[in-house]
Amino acid sequence: MIQAKTELLAALRQAVAELGTEPPVALAFELPRQAAHGDLAITAAMALARVLKKNPRELAQALVDALRRQPAVQRWVAGIEIAGPGFVNLRLTDAARQSVVGEVLAAGDAFGRRACDGRRVLVEFVSANPTGPLHVGHGRQAALGDSICHLLATQGWQVTREFYYNDAGVQIGNLALSVQARLRGLKPGDAGWPEAAYNGDYIADIALDFAARKTVRADDRAFSASGDPDDLDGIRQFAVAYLRHEQDLDLKAFGVRFDHYYLESSLYADGRVDATVQRLVAAGKTFEDGGALWLRSTEYGDDKDRVMRKSDGSYTYFVPDVAYHIAKFERGFTKAVNIQGSDHHGTIARVRAGLQAAGAGIPAGYPDYVLHKMVTVMRGGQEVKISKRAGSYVTLRDLIDWTSRDAVRFFLISRKADTEFVFDVDLALKRNDENPVFYVQYAHARICSVIAQWVQQHGGDESTLPGADLSRLTAPTEAALMLKLADYPAMLERAAAELAPHDVAFFLRDLAAAFHAYYAAERFLVDDGELARARVALLAAVRQVLRNALALLGVSAPEAMARAEDVVTEAA
């Protein structure tokens, strides 16, 4: 069906060209909201009507007449009709729908993917300063970022994953002072405990290991402790390495990896911050007022000009961000994506303004941003706010320990990033259809069970499935399932273009629902051997696409699972 859709889209372009005009938007097929309306919908007539100032139904009729002359339409379309104000609905032939099964089985893991074409993209995410354990917000960022990396890779991008953090500055200074206070026998609440100190139990753990002169190794650094409570810089470096190692462990448990770590402090050490400021001054994009240096960011769409260098000589926080993004572009990343919390919304205009003002040839709108909102954790009907280890927030490790990696990964991308999300721990533990990740994984496990029965009890051979007689697949639930499979490549393309991994979760739930409906409506291992083989071939295709899509989200595809009611029945 992928071939059929490709040929039909080319036919649609030719038909529109025969009308003597260019479409105002890219031509594409949509899925009708109701199955009774057909398999594919075309809205081009309504878009053209607005441009040509003609009746959309008349244009739709002219489009239908042109389509009917196209060989691909004659081959793959069983019926065309005009509906509503000018929709054109196509009803595909059975052969067109059925062909997707063979396409999936032939492509396997590569179904829906494009070959790498050399385009480079840098995705920066998590980027948590090493001052404490990763919290659930970092978890949402990690799930979003990793899934977006996978999505971009399906469209041919060469993806680099980057973690940007600071090992100096005020927060890191407070971290070092907190560990030093613990080394001197103080604890939160004691006289002399630093006012801005970090209070979690992890501070005591760092102090104990520092006193024991241990060596810690993170993915990007290692450090050996001196054990001296007066060695504040040594305490700082040890604490940073210790917490980076802790972050590495959390991210590994979450199934997330990075290709490169970038230090904010290196931007100062390498002179990039000063060079960026001088570049902006030389370009005439700054002015001085009140002893401070300002960027004329209003010239680039910001709501007001921004201070770059304060009167005390220190830089505001967006200046190193501008320097960092110039470095990204100079490293050859013509596309960059930043995954950040919604509290960073105010930095977008000023960073982009700085990049445009710098005159470095960076395109407007660089970089792309995906901003996510807060995560609220509920357990037992109550909001959970405190973690013993972190002291003041729920950690990513807490969520994984309470539920599972699969549940956390799936839940945290199951809504649009810019919507607030409630993570219901109790729901994530349910082994029934209410739990969305269980619902999807159970579809995969059910299919594995059926195919295993076909092989073990009916003498089936999976290697023969590509030769199955797919013309036997004519049941309504089979047609619905095959149409959903055929939408997978287009869904990937849309989700990657829009940086929207929640679309994959939505697709998975819809595909699982179509399968469960098929499971309830039809028997698979029937006496008719050819029909059974065709149905098992369809199941194998569904299994493959479920597995492919789950992998994009970092979620496993179990081959065996039991629902809660199944367990209860067996126990009885």
mmCIF file of C-alpha atoms in Angstrom, residues 192-462:
data_model
loop_
_atom_site.group_PDB
_atom_site.id
_atom_site.type_symbol
_atom_site.label_atom_id
_atom_site.label_comp_id
_atom_site.label_asym_id
_atom_site.label_seq_id
_atom_site.Cartn_x
_atom_site.Cartn_y
_atom_site.Cartn_z
ATOM 1 C CA GLY A 192 26.456 27.476 60.569
ATOM 2 C CA TRP A 193 24.705 25.397 57.886
ATOM 3 C CA PRO A 194 24.944 27.498 54.651
ATOM 4 C CA GLU A 195 21.705 29.322 53.865
ATOM 5 C CA ALA A 196 21.787 28.369 50.167
ATOM 6 C CA ALA A 197 22.976 24.796 50.813
ATOM 7 C CA TYR A 198 21.541 21.649 49.239
ATOM 8 C CA ASN A 199 19.815 19.566 51.924
ATOM 9 C CA GLY A 200 19.308 16.135 50.363
ATOM 10 C CA ASP A 201 20.851 12.971 51.757
ATOM 11 C CA TYR A 202 23.091 12.731 48.692
ATOM 12 C CA ILE A 203 25.241 15.578 50.092
ATOM 13 C CA ALA A 204 26.168 13.367 53.071
ATOM 14 C CA ASP A 205 26.999 10.509 50.667
ATOM 15 C CA ILE A 206 29.355 12.764 48.683
ATOM 16 C CA ALA A 207 31.041 13.931 51.887
ATOM 17 C CA LEU A 208 31.594 10.364 53.084
ATOM 18 C CA ASP A 209 33.216 9.322 49.803
ATOM 19 C CA PHE A 210 35.341 12.477 49.702
ATOM 20 C CA ALA A 211 36.580 11.824 53.234
ATOM 21 C CA ALA A 212 37.413 8.257 52.191
ATOM 22 C CA ARG A 213 39.545 9.658 49.328
ATOM 23 C CA LYS A 214 37.610 7.741 46.709
ATOM 24 C CA THR A 215 37.850 8.163 42.945
ATOM 25 C CA VAL A 216 34.689 8.756 40.921
ATOM 26 C CA ARG A 217 34.342 8.331 37.165
ATOM 27 C CA ALA A 218 31.597 9.792 34.998
ATOM 28 C CA ASP A 219 31.221 9.470 31.225
ATOM 29 C CA ASP A 220 33.107 12.715 30.672
ATOM 30 C CA ARG A 221 35.343 13.158 33.746
ATOM 31 C CA ALA A 222 37.037 11.473 36.711
ATOM 32 C CA PHE A 223 38.425 12.842 39.982
ATOM 33 C CA SER A 224 40.155 11.516 43.101
ATOM 34 C CA ALA A 225 39.328 13.093 46.465
ATOM 35 C CA SER A 226 42.024 14.528 48.719
ATOM 36 C CA GLY A 227 39.964 13.987 51.876
ATOM 37 C CA ASP A 228 40.899 17.501 53.090
ATOM 38 C CA PRO A 229 37.838 19.492 54.296
ATOM 39 C CA ASP A 230 39.680 22.745 53.511
ATOM 40 C CA ASP A 231 40.255 21.766 49.865
ATOM 41 C CA LEU A 232 37.190 23.615 48.550
ATOM 42 C CA ASP A 233 38.171 23.410 44.869
ATOM 43 C CA GLY A 234 38.887 19.694 45.254
ATOM 44 C CA ILE A 235 35.494 19.274 46.945
ATOM 45 C CA ARG A 236 33.881 21.108 44.010
ATOM 46 C CA GLN A 237 35.519 18.932 41.383
ATOM 47 C CA PHE A 238 34.795 15.731 43.299
ATOM 48 C CA ALA A 239 31.138 16.671 43.880
ATOM 49 C CA VAL A 240 30.666 17.527 40.191
ATOM 50 C CA ALA A 241 32.212 14.211 39.083
ATOM 51 C CA TYR A 242 30.185 12.324 41.708
ATOM 52 C CA LEU A 243 26.866 13.801 40.597
ATOM 53 C CA ARG A 244 27.710 13.478 36.896
ATOM 54 C CA HIS A 245 28.307 9.782 37.616
ATOM 55 C CA GLU A 246 24.938 9.610 39.393
ATOM 56 C CA GLN A 247 23.289 11.266 36.388
ATOM 57 C CA ASP A 248 24.982 8.741 34.094
ATOM 58 C CA LEU A 249 23.575 5.878 36.164
ATOM 59 C CA ASP A 250 20.066 7.374 36.080
ATOM 60 C CA LEU A 251 20.210 7.958 32.334
ATOM 61 C CA LYS A 252 21.561 4.470 31.697
ATOM 62 C CA ALA A 253 18.696 3.025 33.748
ATOM 63 C CA PHE A 254 16.381 5.135 31.574
ATOM 64 C CA GLY A 255 17.932 3.890 28.341
ATOM 65 C CA VAL A 256 19.333 7.287 27.304
ATOM 66 C CA ARG A 257 22.840 7.952 25.997
ATOM 67 C CA PHE A 258 24.809 10.985 24.843
ATOM 68 C CA ASP A 259 27.497 11.409 22.199
ATOM 69 C CA HIS A 260 29.078 14.547 23.600
ATOM 70 C CA TYR A 261 29.255 16.674 26.743
ATOM 71 C CA TYR A 262 29.832 20.411 26.468
ATOM 72 C CA LEU A 263 30.960 22.561 29.401
ATOM 73 C CA GLU A 264 29.619 26.089 29.749
ATOM 74 C CA SER A 265 32.883 27.007 31.478
ATOM 75 C CA SER A 266 34.784 26.072 28.289
ATOM 76 C CA LEU A 267 33.062 28.940 26.487
ATOM 77 C CA TYR A 268 34.845 31.344 28.844
ATOM 78 C CA ALA A 269 38.130 29.419 28.931
ATOM 79 C CA ASP A 270 38.288 29.265 25.126
ATOM 80 C CA GLY A 271 37.424 32.960 24.765
ATOM 81 C CA ARG A 272 34.174 32.276 22.916
ATOM 82 C CA VAL A 273 32.058 34.490 25.174
ATOM 83 C CA ASP A 274 34.375 37.489 24.838
ATOM 84 C CA ALA A 275 34.680 36.907 21.081
ATOM 85 C CA THR A 276 30.890 36.807 20.717
ATOM 86 C CA VAL A 277 30.499 40.091 22.609
ATOM 87 C CA GLN A 278 33.190 41.761 20.504
ATOM 88 C CA ARG A 279 31.489 40.475 17.365
ATOM 89 C CA LEU A 280 28.194 42.070 18.389
ATOM 90 C CA VAL A 281 29.887 45.337 19.346
ATOM 91 C CA ALA A 282 31.737 45.449 16.012
ATOM 92 C CA ALA A 283 28.475 44.834 14.156
ATOM 93 C CA GLY A 284 26.966 47.929 15.778
ATOM 94 C CA LYS A 285 24.259 45.886 17.500
ATOM 95 C CA THR A 286 25.008 47.050 21.068
ATOM 96 C CA PHE A 287 24.875 50.231 23.098
ATOM 97 C CA GLU A 288 25.924 51.293 26.590
ATOM 98 C CA ASP A 289 23.555 52.690 29.182
ATOM 99 C CA GLY A 290 23.839 52.947 32.959
ATOM 100 C CA GLY A 291 27.266 51.348 32.914
ATOM 101 C CA ALA A 292 25.871 48.202 31.226
ATOM 102 C CA LEU A 293 26.257 46.871 27.683
ATOM 103 C CA TRP A 294 22.953 46.192 25.914
ATOM 104 C CA LEU A 295 21.976 44.190 22.816
ATOM 105 C CA ARG A 296 19.605 45.859 20.345
ATOM 106 C CA SER A 297 17.445 42.722 20.374
ATOM 107 C CA THR A 298 14.243 44.650 19.503
ATOM 108 C CA GLU A 299 15.636 44.916 15.965
ATOM 109 C CA TYR A 300 15.123 41.136 15.736
ATOM 110 C CA GLY A 301 11.654 40.773 17.214
ATOM 111 C CA ASP A 302 12.368 40.797 20.962
ATOM 112 C CA ASP A 303 9.957 42.831 23.095
ATOM 113 C CA LYS A 304 12.789 44.909 24.615
ATOM 114 C CA ASP A 305 16.527 45.356 24.388
ATOM 115 C CA ARG A 306 18.544 43.084 26.688
ATOM 116 C CA VAL A 307 21.485 43.619 29.016
ATOM 117 C CA MET A 308 24.517 41.606 27.933
ATOM 118 C CA ARG A 309 27.150 42.794 30.384
ATOM 119 C CA LYS A 310 26.095 44.150 33.749
ATOM 120 C CA SER A 311 27.675 47.191 35.378
ATOM 121 C CA ASP A 312 29.811 44.881 37.568
ATOM 122 C CA GLY A 313 31.402 43.407 34.422
ATOM 123 C CA SER A 314 29.660 40.000 34.587
ATOM 124 C CA TYR A 315 27.644 38.657 31.687
ATOM 125 C CA THR A 316 23.943 37.852 31.787
ATOM 126 C CA TYR A 317 23.045 34.215 31.296
ATOM 127 C CA PHE A 318 21.925 34.458 27.654
ATOM 128 C CA VAL A 319 25.330 35.676 26.426
ATOM 129 C CA PRO A 320 27.075 32.279 26.816
ATOM 130 C CA ASP A 321 23.977 30.734 25.222
ATOM 131 C CA VAL A 322 24.569 32.849 22.111
ATOM 132 C CA ALA A 323 28.253 31.888 22.092
ATOM 133 C CA TYR A 324 27.303 28.214 22.510
ATOM 134 C CA HIS A 325 24.921 28.278 19.557
ATOM 135 C CA ILE A 326 27.439 30.001 17.313
ATOM 136 C CA ALA A 327 29.760 27.129 18.233
ATOM 137 C CA LYS A 328 27.054 24.614 17.296
ATOM 138 C CA PHE A 329 26.651 26.192 13.877
ATOM 139 C CA GLU A 330 30.416 26.427 13.306
ATOM 140 C CA ARG A 331 30.712 22.719 14.165
ATOM 141 C CA GLY A 332 28.594 21.984 11.092
ATOM 142 C CA PHE A 333 25.162 21.541 12.659
ATOM 143 C CA THR A 334 22.896 23.490 10.324
ATOM 144 C CA LYS A 335 19.952 22.192 12.315
ATOM 145 C CA ALA A 336 19.868 22.234 16.114
ATOM 146 C CA VAL A 337 17.083 21.272 18.491
ATOM 147 C CA ASN A 338 16.936 22.280 22.162
ATOM 148 C CA ILE A 339 14.668 20.416 24.604
ATOM 149 C CA GLN A 340 14.070 22.642 27.635
ATOM 150 C CA GLY A 341 11.561 23.447 30.342
ATOM 151 C CA SER A 342 8.903 26.054 29.618
ATOM 152 C CA ASP A 343 10.625 28.406 32.080
ATOM 153 C CA HIS A 344 13.204 28.972 29.295
ATOM 154 C CA HIS A 345 10.578 30.521 27.010
ATOM 155 C CA GLY A 346 11.911 34.037 27.608
ATOM 156 C CA THR A 347 15.376 33.137 26.355
ATOM 157 C CA ILE A 348 14.267 32.090 22.865
ATOM 158 C CA ALA A 349 13.830 35.583 21.391
ATOM 159 C CA ARG A 350 17.029 36.969 22.903
ATOM 160 C CA VAL A 351 19.207 34.003 21.874
ATOM 161 C CA ARG A 352 17.866 34.098 18.321
ATOM 162 C CA ALA A 353 18.302 37.890 18.268
ATOM 163 C CA GLY A 354 21.926 37.510 19.365
ATOM 164 C CA LEU A 355 22.563 34.914 16.665
ATOM 165 C CA GLN A 356 21.098 37.131 13.938
ATOM 166 C CA ALA A 357 22.905 40.230 15.192
ATOM 167 C CA ALA A 358 26.238 38.371 15.210
ATOM 168 C CA GLY A 359 26.167 38.142 11.408
ATOM 169 C CA ALA A 360 27.511 34.586 11.411
ATOM 170 C CA GLY A 361 25.292 33.404 8.556
ATOM 171 C CA ILE A 362 23.000 31.534 10.912
ATOM 172 C CA PRO A 363 19.432 31.260 9.523
ATOM 173 C CA ALA A 364 16.543 32.949 11.311
ATOM 174 C CA GLY A 365 14.694 30.605 13.635
ATOM 175 C CA TYR A 366 17.870 28.778 14.642
ATOM 176 C CA PRO A 367 17.780 26.761 16.860
ATOM 177 C CA ASP A 368 14.464 24.898 17.106
ATOM 178 C CA TYR A 369 13.016 24.637 20.600
ATOM 179 C CA VAL A 370 10.773 22.047 22.217
ATOM 180 C CA LEU A 371 9.561 23.378 25.558
ATOM 181 C CA HIS A 372 7.898 21.082 28.055
ATOM 182 C CA LYS A 373 5.719 21.828 31.060
ATOM 183 C CA MET A 374 5.764 20.458 34.571
ATOM 184 C CA VAL A 375 5.124 16.897 35.679
ATOM 185 C CA THR A 376 2.966 16.279 38.751
ATOM 186 C CA VAL A 377 3.394 12.901 40.426
ATOM 187 C CA MET A 378 0.338 11.286 42.049
ATOM 188 C CA ARG A 379 0.374 8.185 44.238
ATOM 189 C CA GLY A 380 -2.524 6.816 46.228
ATOM 190 C CA GLY A 381 -4.609 9.801 45.148
ATOM 191 C CA GLN A 382 -2.136 12.267 46.672
ATOM 192 C CA GLU A 383 0.494 14.456 45.070
ATOM 193 C CA VAL A 384 4.047 13.345 45.864
ATOM 194 C CA LYS A 385 6.462 16.253 46.318
ATOM 195 C CA ILE A 386 9.286 14.978 48.496
ATOM 196 C CA SER A 387 12.051 12.456 47.938
ATOM 197 C CA LYS A 388 14.235 11.412 50.862
ATOM 198 C CA ARG A 389 17.325 11.275 48.689
ATOM 199 C CA ALA A 390 16.798 14.592 46.886
ATOM 200 C CA GLY A 391 15.219 16.384 49.823
ATOM 201 C CA SER A 392 12.727 18.560 47.978
ATOM 202 C CA TYR A 393 11.558 16.867 44.770
ATOM 203 C CA VAL A 394 10.702 13.501 43.214
ATOM 204 C CA THR A 395 13.608 12.047 41.264
ATOM 205 C CA LEU A 396 13.634 10.206 37.957
ATOM 206 C CA ARG A 397 15.074 7.208 39.780
ATOM 207 C CA ASP A 398 12.099 7.269 42.182
ATOM 208 C CA LEU A 399 9.670 6.954 39.268
ATOM 209 C CA ILE A 400 11.616 4.110 37.661
ATOM 210 C CA ASP A 401 11.855 2.252 40.994
ATOM 211 C CA TRP A 402 8.157 2.735 41.763
ATOM 212 C CA THR A 403 6.949 1.624 38.312
ATOM 213 C CA SER A 404 9.240 0.593 35.438
ATOM 214 C CA ARG A 405 11.422 2.160 32.795
ATOM 215 C CA ASP A 406 8.875 1.273 30.109
ATOM 216 C CA ALA A 407 6.029 2.954 31.980
ATOM 217 C CA VAL A 408 8.005 6.128 32.653
ATOM 218 C CA ARG A 409 9.294 6.381 29.075
ATOM 219 C CA PHE A 410 5.849 5.871 27.538
ATOM 220 C CA PHE A 411 3.913 8.042 29.992
ATOM 221 C CA LEU A 412 6.259 11.030 29.733
ATOM 222 C CA ILE A 413 5.853 11.348 25.950
ATOM 223 C CA SER A 414 2.184 10.377 25.805
ATOM 224 C CA ARG A 415 1.053 14.020 25.800
ATOM 225 C CA LYS A 416 2.204 17.060 23.867
ATOM 226 C CA ALA A 417 5.314 18.540 25.460
ATOM 227 C CA ASP A 418 3.678 21.924 26.047
ATOM 228 C CA THR A 419 0.894 20.465 28.203
ATOM 229 C CA GLU A 420 1.187 19.795 31.911
ATOM 230 C CA PHE A 421 1.264 16.112 32.746
ATOM 231 C CA VAL A 422 0.065 14.137 35.738
ATOM 232 C CA PHE A 423 2.047 10.942 36.248
ATOM 233 C CA ASP A 424 -0.264 8.508 38.045
ATOM 234 C CA VAL A 425 1.954 5.901 39.702
ATOM 235 C CA ASP A 426 -1.014 3.649 40.475
ATOM 236 C CA LEU A 427 -2.151 3.691 36.835
ATOM 237 C CA ALA A 428 1.381 2.869 35.659
ATOM 238 C CA LEU A 429 1.311 -0.272 37.814
ATOM 239 C CA LYS A 430 -2.009 -1.588 36.514
ATOM 240 C CA ARG A 431 -1.918 -4.708 34.348
ATOM 241 C CA ASN A 432 -5.058 -4.037 32.369
ATOM 242 C CA ASP A 433 -6.329 -1.974 29.446
ATOM 243 C CA GLU A 434 -6.520 1.226 31.531
ATOM 244 C CA ASN A 435 -2.726 1.411 31.485
ATOM 245 C CA PRO A 436 -1.756 2.693 28.004
ATOM 246 C CA VAL A 437 1.724 1.165 27.886
ATOM 247 C CA PHE A 438 0.385 -2.202 29.052
ATOM 248 C CA TYR A 439 -2.397 -1.969 26.454
ATOM 249 C CA VAL A 440 0.149 -1.536 23.648
ATOM 250 C CA GLN A 441 2.675 -4.065 24.930
ATOM 251 C CA TYR A 442 -0.077 -6.626 25.514
ATOM 252 C CA ALA A 443 -1.042 -6.374 21.837
ATOM 253 C CA HIS A 444 2.511 -7.341 20.909
ATOM 254 C CA ALA A 445 2.580 -10.199 23.434
ATOM 255 C CA ARG A 446 -0.787 -11.513 22.214
ATOM 256 C CA ILE A 447 0.475 -11.628 18.652
ATOM 257 C CA CYS A 448 3.617 -13.472 19.716
ATOM 258 C CA SER A 449 1.431 -16.020 21.499
ATOM 259 C CA VAL A 450 -0.780 -16.613 18.446
ATOM 260 C CA ILE A 451 2.188 -16.987 16.090
ATOM 261 C CA ALA A 452 3.871 -19.394 18.530
ATOM 262 C CA GLN A 453 0.690 -21.517 18.593
ATOM 263 C CA TRP A 454 0.553 -21.508 14.794
ATOM 264 C CA VAL A 455 4.149 -22.735 14.614
ATOM 265 C CA GLN A 456 4.057 -25.239 17.479
ATOM 266 C CA GLN A 457 0.545 -26.656 17.183
ATOM 267 C CA HIS A 458 -0.324 -26.193 13.503
ATOM 268 C CA GLY A 459 3.028 -26.771 11.841
ATOM 269 C CA GLY A 460 3.345 -23.189 10.641
ATOM 270 C CA ASP A 461 6.618 -21.783 9.294
ATOM 271 C CA GLU A 462 7.269 -18.041 9.609
#
